[in-house]
Tab-separated table of C-alpha atoms in Angstrom:
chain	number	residue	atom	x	y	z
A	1	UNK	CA	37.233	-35.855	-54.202
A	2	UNK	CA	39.206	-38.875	-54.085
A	3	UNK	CA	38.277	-42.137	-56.283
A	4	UNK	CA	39.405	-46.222	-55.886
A	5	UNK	CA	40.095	-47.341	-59.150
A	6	UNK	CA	40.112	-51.500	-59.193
A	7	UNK	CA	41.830	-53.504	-62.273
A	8	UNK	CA	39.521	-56.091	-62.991
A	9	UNK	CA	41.453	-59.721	-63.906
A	10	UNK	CA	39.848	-60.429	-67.900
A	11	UNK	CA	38.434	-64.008	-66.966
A	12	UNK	CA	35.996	-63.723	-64.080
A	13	UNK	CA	36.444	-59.250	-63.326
A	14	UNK	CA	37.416	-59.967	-59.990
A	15	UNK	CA	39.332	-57.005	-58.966
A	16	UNK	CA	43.125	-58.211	-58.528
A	17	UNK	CA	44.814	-54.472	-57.259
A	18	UNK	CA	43.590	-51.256	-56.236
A	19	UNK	CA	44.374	-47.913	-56.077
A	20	UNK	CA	42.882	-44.366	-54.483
A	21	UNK	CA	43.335	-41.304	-56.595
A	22	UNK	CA	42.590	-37.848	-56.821
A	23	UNK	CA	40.058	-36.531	-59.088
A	24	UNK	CA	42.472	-34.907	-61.333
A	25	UNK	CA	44.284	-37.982	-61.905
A	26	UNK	CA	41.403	-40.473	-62.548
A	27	UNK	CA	41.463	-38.952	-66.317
A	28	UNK	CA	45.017	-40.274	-67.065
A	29	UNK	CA	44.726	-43.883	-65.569
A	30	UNK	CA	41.457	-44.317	-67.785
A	31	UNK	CA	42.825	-43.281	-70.783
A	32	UNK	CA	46.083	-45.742	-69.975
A	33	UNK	CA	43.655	-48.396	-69.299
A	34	UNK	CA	41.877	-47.606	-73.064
A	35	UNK	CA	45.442	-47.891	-74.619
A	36	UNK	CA	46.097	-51.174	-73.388
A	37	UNK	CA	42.450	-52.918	-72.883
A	38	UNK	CA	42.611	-53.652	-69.505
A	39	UNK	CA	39.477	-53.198	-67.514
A	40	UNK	CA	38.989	-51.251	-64.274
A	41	UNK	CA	35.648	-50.085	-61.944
A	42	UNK	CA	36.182	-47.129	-60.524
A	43	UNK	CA	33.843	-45.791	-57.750
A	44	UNK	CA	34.416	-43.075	-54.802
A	45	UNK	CA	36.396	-43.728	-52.285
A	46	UNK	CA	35.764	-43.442	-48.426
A	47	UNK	CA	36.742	-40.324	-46.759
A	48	UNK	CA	38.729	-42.033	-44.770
A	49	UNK	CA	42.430	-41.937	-46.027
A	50	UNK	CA	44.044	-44.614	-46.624
C-alpha cells in the first residue's frame, strides 16, 4: 500500500510539499517529523502511480 504524506506550513496547515511512500517507509518520515516538530497529514494514496 502506498501513502501521500503532506508537510503542513505551521501558520495556516496548508500543505506546502508532498510526497508518496511505501508503507514500510511511512514509519521513518513520522518519526523524523516528531524529532523536528514539523507537522504532516498523511492519507492513502491513489492507485494510480505517480
Amino acid at each position: 500500500m502506498r501513502f501521500e504524506i503532506m508537510r503542513l506550513d505551521d501558520v495556516d496547515g496548508a500543505a506546502v510539499d508532498t510526497t508518496v511512500v511505501d508503507a514500510a517507509s511511512v514509519n521513518r518520515i513520522v518519526q523524523q517529523a516528531a524529532a523536528i516538530g514539523q507537522r504532516i497529514y498523511i492519507r492513502p494514496a491513489d492507485t494510480i502511480a505517480r
